[in-house]
Amino acid sequence: MNGVINNHRLVALWRLFLCVLPIFAGCAALEKREAVVTTVIIHPTEDAASREATNFSLIGRVLVKTDRQGFSGGVHWQHNSDISDEILLFSPLGQTVAQINRDLEGVRLITSEQKAYHAASVEDLTEEVLGWRLPLAGLQFWILGVHSPLTFSEIDLDKNGRTVAIRQDGWQIVFLDYFSQQTTNTRYFPRVMELSRSDLRLRLVIDNWKVED
């Protein structure tokens, strides 16, 4: 799933998305959270900064709620270790709402009006332009069901050793569902997760993974 997604495929995907939007908004049918059996506290180590997140690409849906506004639509995320990210946000009809690119030189966000914005971090840029904060520094790890090695974290695990929740950097990340089959030969990957912090709640439903070990 490398490169740009075929436009026809996107249109078909978001037509389907419109049909299931009420279920997505309600979310009750998706919650399959397992009981917590143990909590692990992890401190960053001296070599934490040298650890890289797994390369991956995904297609999914996102629902954002704040005290003042909200957003719902699609997401396509291509992550290349700690070098670069390309994140495309779509409306339910498949129109590009924003394109976010991160590399060693910084972050660029291009809106649907083709206005370009630049900043040092995705977090600050999305808050300024979109009105809500995308915690990319941690999310590149959380999306895989693991904690970021860079800061202190608390992790709740179920009886199978899968992550139920992570508390890190002021965020609470709850994993509501995993794919029923292993995405790779060794690991299960999240299907539904929710991030919350103060007045912001962000829910991700992942429809398709491609992961490089």
XYZ file of N, CA and C in Angstrom:
639
model
N 0.823 -1.185 0.000
C 0.000 0.000 0.000
C 0.859 1.236 0.000
N 1.900 1.231 -0.781
C 2.814 2.357 -0.828
C 2.312 3.369 -1.832
N 2.706 4.627 -1.631
C 2.357 5.672 -2.577
C 0.979 6.217 -2.329
N 0.418 6.862 -3.369
C -0.863 7.535 -3.256
C -1.989 6.552 -3.516
N -3.051 6.648 -2.734
C -4.174 5.738 -2.891
C -4.961 6.106 -4.134
N -5.458 5.113 -4.824
C -6.268 5.343 -6.010
C -7.523 6.112 -5.650
N -7.822 7.176 -6.418
C -8.950 8.055 -6.107
C -10.277 7.306 -6.113
N -10.456 6.394 -7.056
C -11.715 5.653 -7.112
C -11.889 4.794 -5.865
N -10.790 4.260 -5.393
C -10.862 3.441 -4.194
C -11.254 4.278 -2.994
N -10.733 5.491 -2.939
C -11.068 6.394 -1.842
C -12.548 6.748 -1.851
N -13.081 7.056 -3.027
C -14.490 7.423 -3.118
C -15.370 6.271 -2.632
N -15.038 5.070 -3.054
C -15.813 3.903 -2.631
C -15.702 3.695 -1.129
N -14.514 3.910 -0.597
C -14.284 3.718 0.830
C -15.126 4.676 1.634
N -15.211 5.941 1.186
C -15.929 6.934 1.994
C -17.436 6.887 1.777
N -17.884 6.323 0.673
C -19.309 6.038 0.563
C -19.716 5.005 1.602
N -18.863 4.002 1.758
C -19.102 3.010 2.800
C -19.038 3.650 4.174
N -18.101 4.565 4.344
C -17.933 5.266 5.619
C -19.212 6.009 5.998
N -19.876 6.654 5.020
C -21.106 7.379 5.293
C -22.192 6.438 5.808
N -22.209 5.234 5.292
C -23.223 4.270 5.702
C -23.039 3.832 7.143
N -21.799 3.759 7.593
C -21.530 3.246 8.942
C -21.248 4.362 9.934
N -21.391 5.622 9.523
C -21.062 6.738 10.410
C -21.861 6.719 11.697
N -23.192 6.430 11.677
C -23.918 6.390 12.942
C -23.369 5.364 13.912
N -22.948 4.218 13.387
C -22.350 3.201 14.253
C -21.041 3.709 14.825
N -20.246 4.368 13.974
C -18.959 4.905 14.415
C -19.152 5.940 15.499
N -20.154 6.824 15.330
C -20.390 7.868 16.315
C -20.881 7.284 17.622
N -21.728 6.243 17.541
C -22.233 5.636 18.755
C -21.168 4.847 19.480
N -20.422 4.028 18.723
C -19.231 3.327 19.218
C -19.539 2.178 20.160
N -20.784 1.999 20.583
C -21.059 0.979 21.587
C -20.720 -0.404 21.075
N -20.993 -0.666 19.794
C -20.751 -1.998 19.246
C -19.277 -2.308 19.100
N -18.407 -1.298 19.149
C -16.992 -1.516 18.918
C -16.218 -1.835 20.198
N -16.791 -1.542 21.340
C -16.021 -1.609 22.572
C -15.931 -3.047 23.069
N -14.722 -3.625 22.950
C -14.477 -4.989 23.389
C -13.285 -5.018 24.344
N -13.143 -3.982 25.115
C -11.986 -3.836 25.982
C -11.907 -4.967 26.999
N -10.751 -5.597 27.075
C -10.536 -6.685 28.024
C -10.222 -6.124 29.413
N -10.456 -6.949 30.437
C -10.189 -6.530 31.809
C -8.682 -6.396 32.044
N -8.311 -5.412 32.838
C -6.903 -5.189 33.181
C -6.473 -6.210 34.227
N -5.356 -6.872 33.984
C -4.855 -7.833 34.955
C -3.546 -7.371 35.592
N -2.847 -6.464 34.926
C -1.603 -5.945 35.500
C -1.304 -4.571 34.932
N -0.632 -3.743 35.742
C -0.193 -2.417 35.316
C 1.318 -2.332 35.435
N 1.963 -1.887 34.371
C 3.415 -1.804 34.318
C 3.819 -0.340 34.223
N 4.788 0.051 35.041
C 5.331 1.410 35.001
C 6.697 1.359 34.335
N 6.898 2.175 33.311
C 8.141 2.138 32.535
C 8.776 3.523 32.507
N 10.058 3.570 32.872
C 10.826 4.809 32.821
C 11.688 4.817 31.558
N 11.920 5.998 30.969
C 12.803 6.055 29.795
C 14.223 5.659 30.158
N 14.920 5.049 29.219
C 16.297 4.641 29.433
C 17.240 5.551 28.660
N 18.527 5.365 28.885
C 19.514 6.240 28.252
C 19.507 6.130 26.733
N 19.161 4.956 26.201
C 19.177 4.775 24.755
C 17.798 4.961 24.132
N 16.844 5.527 24.901
C 15.469 5.650 24.406
C 15.392 6.481 23.137
N 16.177 7.542 23.050
C 16.106 8.438 21.890
C 16.542 7.756 20.602
N 17.313 6.671 20.720
C 17.807 5.985 19.519
C 16.842 4.926 19.009
N 15.784 4.648 19.758
C 14.820 3.637 19.349
C 13.845 4.230 18.344
N 13.551 3.490 17.305
C 12.689 3.977 16.235
C 11.381 3.203 16.214
N 10.321 3.902 15.841
C 9.042 3.240 15.673
C 9.057 2.382 14.417
N 8.150 1.427 14.351
C 8.040 0.536 13.213
C 7.522 1.286 11.989
N 8.050 0.942 10.815
C 7.505 1.500 9.576
C 6.116 0.907 9.332
N 5.171 1.749 8.906
C 3.827 1.246 8.634
C 3.083 2.208 7.715
N 1.998 1.691 7.142
C 1.009 2.533 6.480
C -0.357 1.991 6.864
N -1.342 2.886 6.938
C -2.674 2.463 7.340
C -3.738 3.326 6.676
N -4.913 2.739 6.551
C -6.117 3.459 6.145
C -7.120 3.305 7.276
N -7.750 4.395 7.659
C -8.706 4.318 8.744
C -9.645 5.499 8.771
N -10.335 5.642 9.902
C -11.276 6.728 10.120
C -10.962 7.404 11.433
N -11.276 8.678 11.531
C -10.965 9.429 12.730
C -12.161 10.274 13.127
N -12.411 10.339 14.420
C -13.454 11.184 14.983
C -12.815 12.033 16.069
N -12.943 13.348 15.940
C -12.340 14.285 16.890
C -13.442 15.118 17.528
N -13.390 15.251 18.848
C -14.344 16.093 19.560
C -13.586 16.995 20.527
N -13.883 18.280 20.482
C -13.366 19.242 21.446
C -14.554 20.001 22.032
N -14.282 20.908 22.974
C -15.354 21.714 23.553
C -15.970 22.657 22.534
N -15.213 22.996 21.484
C -15.667 24.023 20.541
C -16.026 23.467 19.161
N -15.440 22.340 18.764
C -15.683 21.855 17.414
C -15.384 20.364 17.326
N -15.622 19.804 16.138
C -15.343 18.396 15.923
C -14.953 18.149 14.484
N -14.511 16.934 14.238
C -14.140 16.533 12.883
C -14.353 15.037 12.765
N -14.885 14.606 11.619
C -14.954 13.179 11.333
C -14.615 12.976 9.872
N -13.876 11.941 9.582
C -13.473 11.683 8.212
C -12.480 10.540 8.153
N -11.755 10.487 7.062
C -10.817 9.399 6.827
C -9.381 9.834 7.022
N -8.521 8.848 7.193
C -7.098 9.121 7.348
C -6.296 8.066 6.599
N -5.251 8.513 5.912
C -4.250 7.629 5.324
C -2.905 8.098 5.848
N -2.187 7.214 6.525
C -0.944 7.584 7.195
C 0.174 6.669 6.713
N 1.232 7.268 6.175
C 2.440 6.551 5.781
C 3.561 7.001 6.707
N 4.081 6.065 7.528
C 5.121 6.396 8.504
C 6.414 5.683 8.152
N 7.490 6.433 7.999
C 8.805 5.883 7.676
C 9.742 6.111 8.857
N 9.722 5.143 9.774
C 10.568 5.181 10.948
C 10.507 6.554 11.606
N 11.654 7.124 11.975
C 11.671 8.444 12.608
C 12.105 9.506 11.608
N 11.966 9.216 10.316
C 12.461 10.124 9.283
C 11.351 10.979 8.702
N 10.202 10.368 8.376
C 9.168 11.134 7.708
C 7.784 10.546 7.958
N 6.784 11.407 7.808
C 5.387 11.013 7.873
C 4.623 11.762 6.801
N 3.643 11.087 6.208
C 2.664 11.742 5.355
C 1.286 11.314 5.846
N 0.491 12.299 6.252
C -0.842 12.039 6.767
C -1.840 12.811 5.924
N -2.807 12.089 5.347
C -3.875 12.700 4.572
C -5.171 12.565 5.344
N -5.868 13.684 5.551
C -7.174 13.692 6.191
C -8.230 13.977 5.135
N -9.297 13.150 5.128
C -10.337 13.268 4.115
C -11.690 13.551 4.753
N -12.537 14.240 3.995
C -13.933 14.386 4.382
C -14.639 13.055 4.142
N -15.851 12.862 4.668
C -16.584 11.613 4.404
C -16.826 11.344 2.921
N -16.766 12.388 2.086
C -16.958 12.205 0.651
C -15.655 11.944 -0.093
N -14.544 11.858 0.627
C -13.274 11.542 -0.002
C -12.467 12.740 -0.442
N -12.904 13.947 -0.111
C -12.154 15.145 -0.466
C -11.039 15.380 0.544
N -9.884 15.792 0.071
C -8.752 16.039 0.962
C -9.002 17.285 1.800
N -8.969 17.136 3.111
C -9.135 18.254 4.041
C -7.783 18.853 4.390
N -6.797 17.989 4.599
C -5.461 18.470 4.941
C -4.431 17.409 4.600
N -3.264 17.854 4.187
C -2.115 16.976 3.962
C -1.001 17.435 4.877
N -0.524 16.523 5.712
C 0.530 16.843 6.683
C 1.776 16.061 6.315
N 2.871 16.746 6.150
C 4.154 16.110 5.847
C 5.178 16.507 6.893
N 5.847 15.517 7.448
C 6.914 15.766 8.422
C 8.194 15.116 7.941
N 9.308 15.864 8.016
C 10.614 15.305 7.721
C 11.636 15.983 8.625
N 12.905 15.783 8.336
C 13.953 16.328 9.204
C 13.995 17.851 9.204
N 13.374 18.477 8.214
C 13.386 19.937 8.133
C 12.210 20.588 8.853
N 11.242 19.799 9.274
C 10.088 20.360 9.968
C 8.792 19.767 9.470
N 7.713 20.526 9.642
C 6.373 20.043 9.323
C 5.684 21.043 8.408
N 4.961 20.502 7.404
C 4.178 21.335 6.494
C 2.761 20.801 6.445
N 1.785 21.707 6.514
C 0.383 21.337 6.407
C -0.242 22.137 5.274
N -0.883 21.432 4.343
C -1.553 22.061 3.218
C -3.047 21.801 3.339
N -3.849 22.855 3.317
C -5.289 22.733 3.463
C -5.954 22.464 2.111
N -7.272 22.252 2.141
C -8.023 22.021 0.911
C -8.035 23.257 0.024
N -7.780 24.432 0.602
C -7.675 25.674 -0.188
C -6.270 25.898 -0.716
N -5.393 24.892 -0.547
C -4.003 24.951 -1.001
C -3.186 26.007 -0.259
N -3.592 26.317 0.963
C -2.795 27.183 1.810
C -1.786 26.329 2.569
N -0.537 26.756 2.597
C 0.535 25.981 3.229
C 0.965 26.656 4.526
N 1.135 25.837 5.563
C 1.583 26.311 6.864
C 2.795 25.482 7.275
N 3.708 26.108 8.018
C 4.935 25.434 8.441
C 5.130 25.614 9.950
N 5.737 24.624 10.571
C 6.032 24.691 12.008
C 7.093 23.647 12.333
N 7.551 23.682 13.580
C 8.567 22.731 14.018
C 7.954 21.395 14.443
N 6.671 21.401 14.853
C 6.054 20.169 15.334
C 4.646 20.028 14.786
N 4.220 18.779 14.603
C 2.866 18.495 14.148
C 1.853 18.941 15.191
N 2.180 18.745 16.468
C 1.265 19.082 17.539
C 0.855 20.553 17.485
N 1.844 21.448 17.403
C 1.556 22.880 17.375
C 0.844 23.281 16.086
N 1.246 22.686 14.975
C 0.693 23.082 13.683
C -0.774 22.670 13.555
N -1.112 21.441 13.957
C -2.503 21.013 13.855
C -3.398 21.785 14.810
N -2.890 22.132 15.969
C -3.693 22.924 16.898
C -3.969 24.315 16.334
N -2.968 24.894 15.691
C -3.114 26.233 15.119
C -4.052 26.243 13.918
N -3.907 25.272 13.010
C -4.641 25.300 11.745
C -5.973 24.553 11.836
N -5.975 23.379 12.461
C -7.174 22.548 12.497
C -8.014 22.759 13.744
N -7.410 23.318 14.792
C -8.148 23.566 16.019
C -8.090 22.430 17.013
N -7.339 21.378 16.721
C -7.154 20.272 17.652
C -5.743 19.706 17.485
N -5.245 19.132 18.560
C -3.841 18.740 18.646
C -3.669 17.268 18.274
N -2.830 16.992 17.272
C -2.501 15.621 16.883
C -1.151 15.250 17.496
N -1.127 14.369 18.502
C 0.116 14.065 19.232
C 0.999 13.062 18.498
N 1.578 13.466 17.384
C 2.283 12.535 16.510
C 3.508 11.910 17.173
N 4.191 12.657 18.040
C 5.407 12.129 18.669
C 5.124 10.839 19.425
N 4.000 10.789 20.122
C 3.625 9.569 20.831
C 2.787 8.632 19.997
N 1.950 9.191 19.116
C 1.004 8.377 18.358
C 1.684 7.396 17.422
N 2.889 7.717 16.944
C 3.600 6.784 16.068
C 3.916 5.474 16.787
N 3.933 5.494 18.117
C 4.106 4.272 18.908
C 2.752 3.733 19.383
N 1.896 4.616 19.915
C 0.607 4.191 20.464
C -0.249 3.487 19.435
N -0.171 3.924 18.172
C -0.989 3.332 17.127
C -0.683 1.847 16.949
N 0.518 1.429 17.382
C 0.947 0.036 17.296
C 0.645 -0.744 18.570
N 0.032 -0.053 19.566
C -0.287 -0.717 20.825
C 0.866 -0.764 21.806
N 1.874 0.106 21.626
C 3.029 0.155 22.527
C 3.242 1.594 22.993
N 4.033 1.761 24.060
C 4.321 3.081 24.598
C 5.509 3.704 23.863
N 5.597 5.023 23.931
C 6.795 5.700 23.443
C 7.922 5.474 24.436
N 9.129 5.144 23.967
C 10.248 4.907 24.890
C 10.861 6.194 25.432
N 10.374 7.338 24.995
C 11.048 8.601 25.299
C 10.667 9.195 26.644
N 9.493 8.837 27.184
C 9.030 9.442 28.432
C 8.402 8.398 29.345
N 8.151 8.786 30.583
C 7.518 7.921 31.573
C 6.134 7.487 31.097
N 5.793 6.225 31.374
C 4.474 5.742 30.965
C 3.962 4.689 31.939
N 2.638 4.576 32.002
C 1.962 3.502 32.716
C 1.152 2.705 31.704
N 1.261 1.382 31.765
C 0.621 0.527 30.765
C -0.235 -0.517 31.469
N -1.500 -0.621 31.078
C -2.397 -1.662 31.567
C -2.434 -2.786 30.544
N -2.276 -4.019 31.011
C -2.248 -5.187 30.134
C -3.389 -6.143 30.482
N -3.898 -6.876 29.465
C -4.915 -7.880 29.731
C -4.264 -9.240 29.956
N -5.062 -10.263 30.071
C -4.537 -11.592 30.393
C -3.687 -12.169 29.267
N -3.863 -11.661 28.040
C -3.069 -12.126 26.906
C -1.822 -11.282 26.666
N -1.567 -10.305 27.549
C -0.403 -9.448 27.400
C -0.601 -8.302 26.431
N -1.820 -8.130 25.916
C -2.090 -7.013 25.020
C -2.358 -5.745 25.827
N -2.037 -4.620 25.227
C -2.210 -3.347 25.905
C -3.677 -2.956 25.934
N -4.160 -2.654 27.131
C -5.529 -2.171 27.319
C -5.562 -0.651 27.337
N -4.556 -0.047 28.006
C -4.499 1.414 28.086
C -3.062 1.854 28.348
N -2.759 3.065 27.893
C -1.466 3.698 28.149
C -1.739 5.098 28.686
N -1.015 5.495 29.733
C -1.061 6.866 30.241
C 0.333 7.457 30.083
N 0.428 8.478 29.234
C 1.745 9.008 28.901
C 1.615 10.446 28.388
N 2.521 11.304 28.806
C 2.602 12.688 28.320
C 1.281 13.436 28.465
N 0.542 13.129 29.515
C -0.727 13.803 29.743
C -1.895 13.227 28.962
N -1.647 12.165 28.187
C -2.694 11.527 27.381
C -3.115 10.205 28.016
N -4.386 9.878 27.876
C -4.898 8.542 28.194
C -5.262 7.890 26.877
N -4.634 6.760 26.580
C -4.885 6.042 25.333
C -5.525 4.706 25.692
N -6.749 4.492 25.217
C -7.493 3.273 25.525
C -7.665 2.464 24.238
N -7.354 1.185 24.315
C -7.469 0.289 23.161
C -8.750 -0.524 23.316
N -9.721 -0.246 22.447
C -11.049 -0.812 22.570
C -11.216 -2.122 21.808
N -10.403 -2.325 20.785
C -10.530 -3.548 19.989
C -9.237 -3.791 19.224
N -8.910 -5.064 19.026
C -7.780 -5.483 18.202
C -8.298 -6.320 17.036
N -7.507 -6.401 15.979
C -7.839 -7.314 14.903
C -7.828 -8.746 15.447
N -8.775 -9.558 14.998
C -8.923 -10.911 15.546
C -7.780 -11.813 15.140
N -7.116 -11.483 14.029
C -5.965 -12.257 13.582
C -4.706 -11.405 13.677
N -3.580 -12.069 13.803
C -2.319 -11.357 13.885
C -2.036 -10.619 12.587
N -1.658 -9.348 12.706
C -1.284 -8.573 11.533
C 0.075 -9.028 11.013
N 0.939 -9.443 11.904
C 2.208 -10.059 11.519
C 2.267 -11.426 12.194
N 3.376 -12.112 12.045
C 3.504 -13.438 12.649
C 3.672 -13.391 14.155
N 3.953 -12.218 14.697
C 4.282 -12.154 16.125
C 3.409 -11.212 16.928
N 2.635 -10.330 16.281
C 1.937 -9.298 17.025
C 0.521 -9.089 16.517
N -0.362 -8.739 17.472
C -1.684 -8.245 17.143
C -1.623 -6.712 17.093
N -2.475 -6.125 16.249
C -2.470 -4.679 16.132
C -3.852 -4.104 16.404
N -3.900 -2.889 16.945
C -5.186 -2.285 17.317
C -6.074 -2.045 16.105
N -7.385 -2.140 16.352
C -8.381 -1.788 15.347
C -9.136 -0.522 15.748
N -9.395 -0.388 17.071
C -10.090 0.798 17.579
C -9.361 1.306 18.817
N -9.060 2.594 18.839
C -8.401 3.185 19.992
C -8.932 4.597 20.208
N -8.832 5.060 21.444
C -9.318 6.389 21.773
C -8.283 7.117 22.617
N -7.991 8.359 22.245
C -7.058 9.211 22.973
C -7.843 10.351 23.603
N -7.531 10.688 24.845
C -8.213 11.795 25.496
C -7.218 12.592 26.338
N -7.465 13.924 26.332
C -6.631 14.834 27.111
C -7.404 16.129 27.307
N -7.663 16.505 28.546
C -8.432 17.704 28.901
C -9.711 17.772 28.064
N -9.818 18.728 27.134
C -11.074 18.917 26.400
C -11.065 18.250 25.028
N -10.139 17.333 24.787
C -10.001 16.713 23.472
C -10.165 15.201 23.561
N -10.988 14.675 22.649
C -11.107 13.222 22.512
C -10.943 12.871 21.043
N -10.116 11.902 20.770
C -9.799 11.505 19.409
C -9.926 9.993 19.305
N -10.798 9.540 18.420
C -10.996 8.094 18.223
C -10.540 7.695 16.832
N -9.801 6.597 16.767
C -9.293 6.069 15.504
C -9.828 4.662 15.279
N -10.371 4.426 14.094
C -10.760 3.085 13.667
C -9.884 2.744 12.467
N -9.106 1.692 12.579
C -8.160 1.323 11.526
C -8.763 0.188 10.710
N -8.869 0.420 9.410
C -9.473 -0.564 8.513
C -8.450 -1.457 7.828
N -7.247 -0.942 7.617
C -6.250 -1.707 6.857
C -4.846 -1.324 7.317
N -4.073 -2.315 7.674
C -2.682 -2.125 8.113
C -1.717 -2.668 7.064
N -0.553 -2.048 6.969
C 0.622 -2.657 6.350
C 1.797 -2.295 7.238
N 2.425 -3.310 7.824
C 3.460 -3.094 8.832
C 4.734 -3.799 8.415
N 5.868 -3.106 8.594
C 7.179 -3.698 8.326
C 7.871 -3.975 9.646
N 8.238 -5.220 9.892
C 8.958 -5.583 11.129
C 10.428 -5.231 11.007
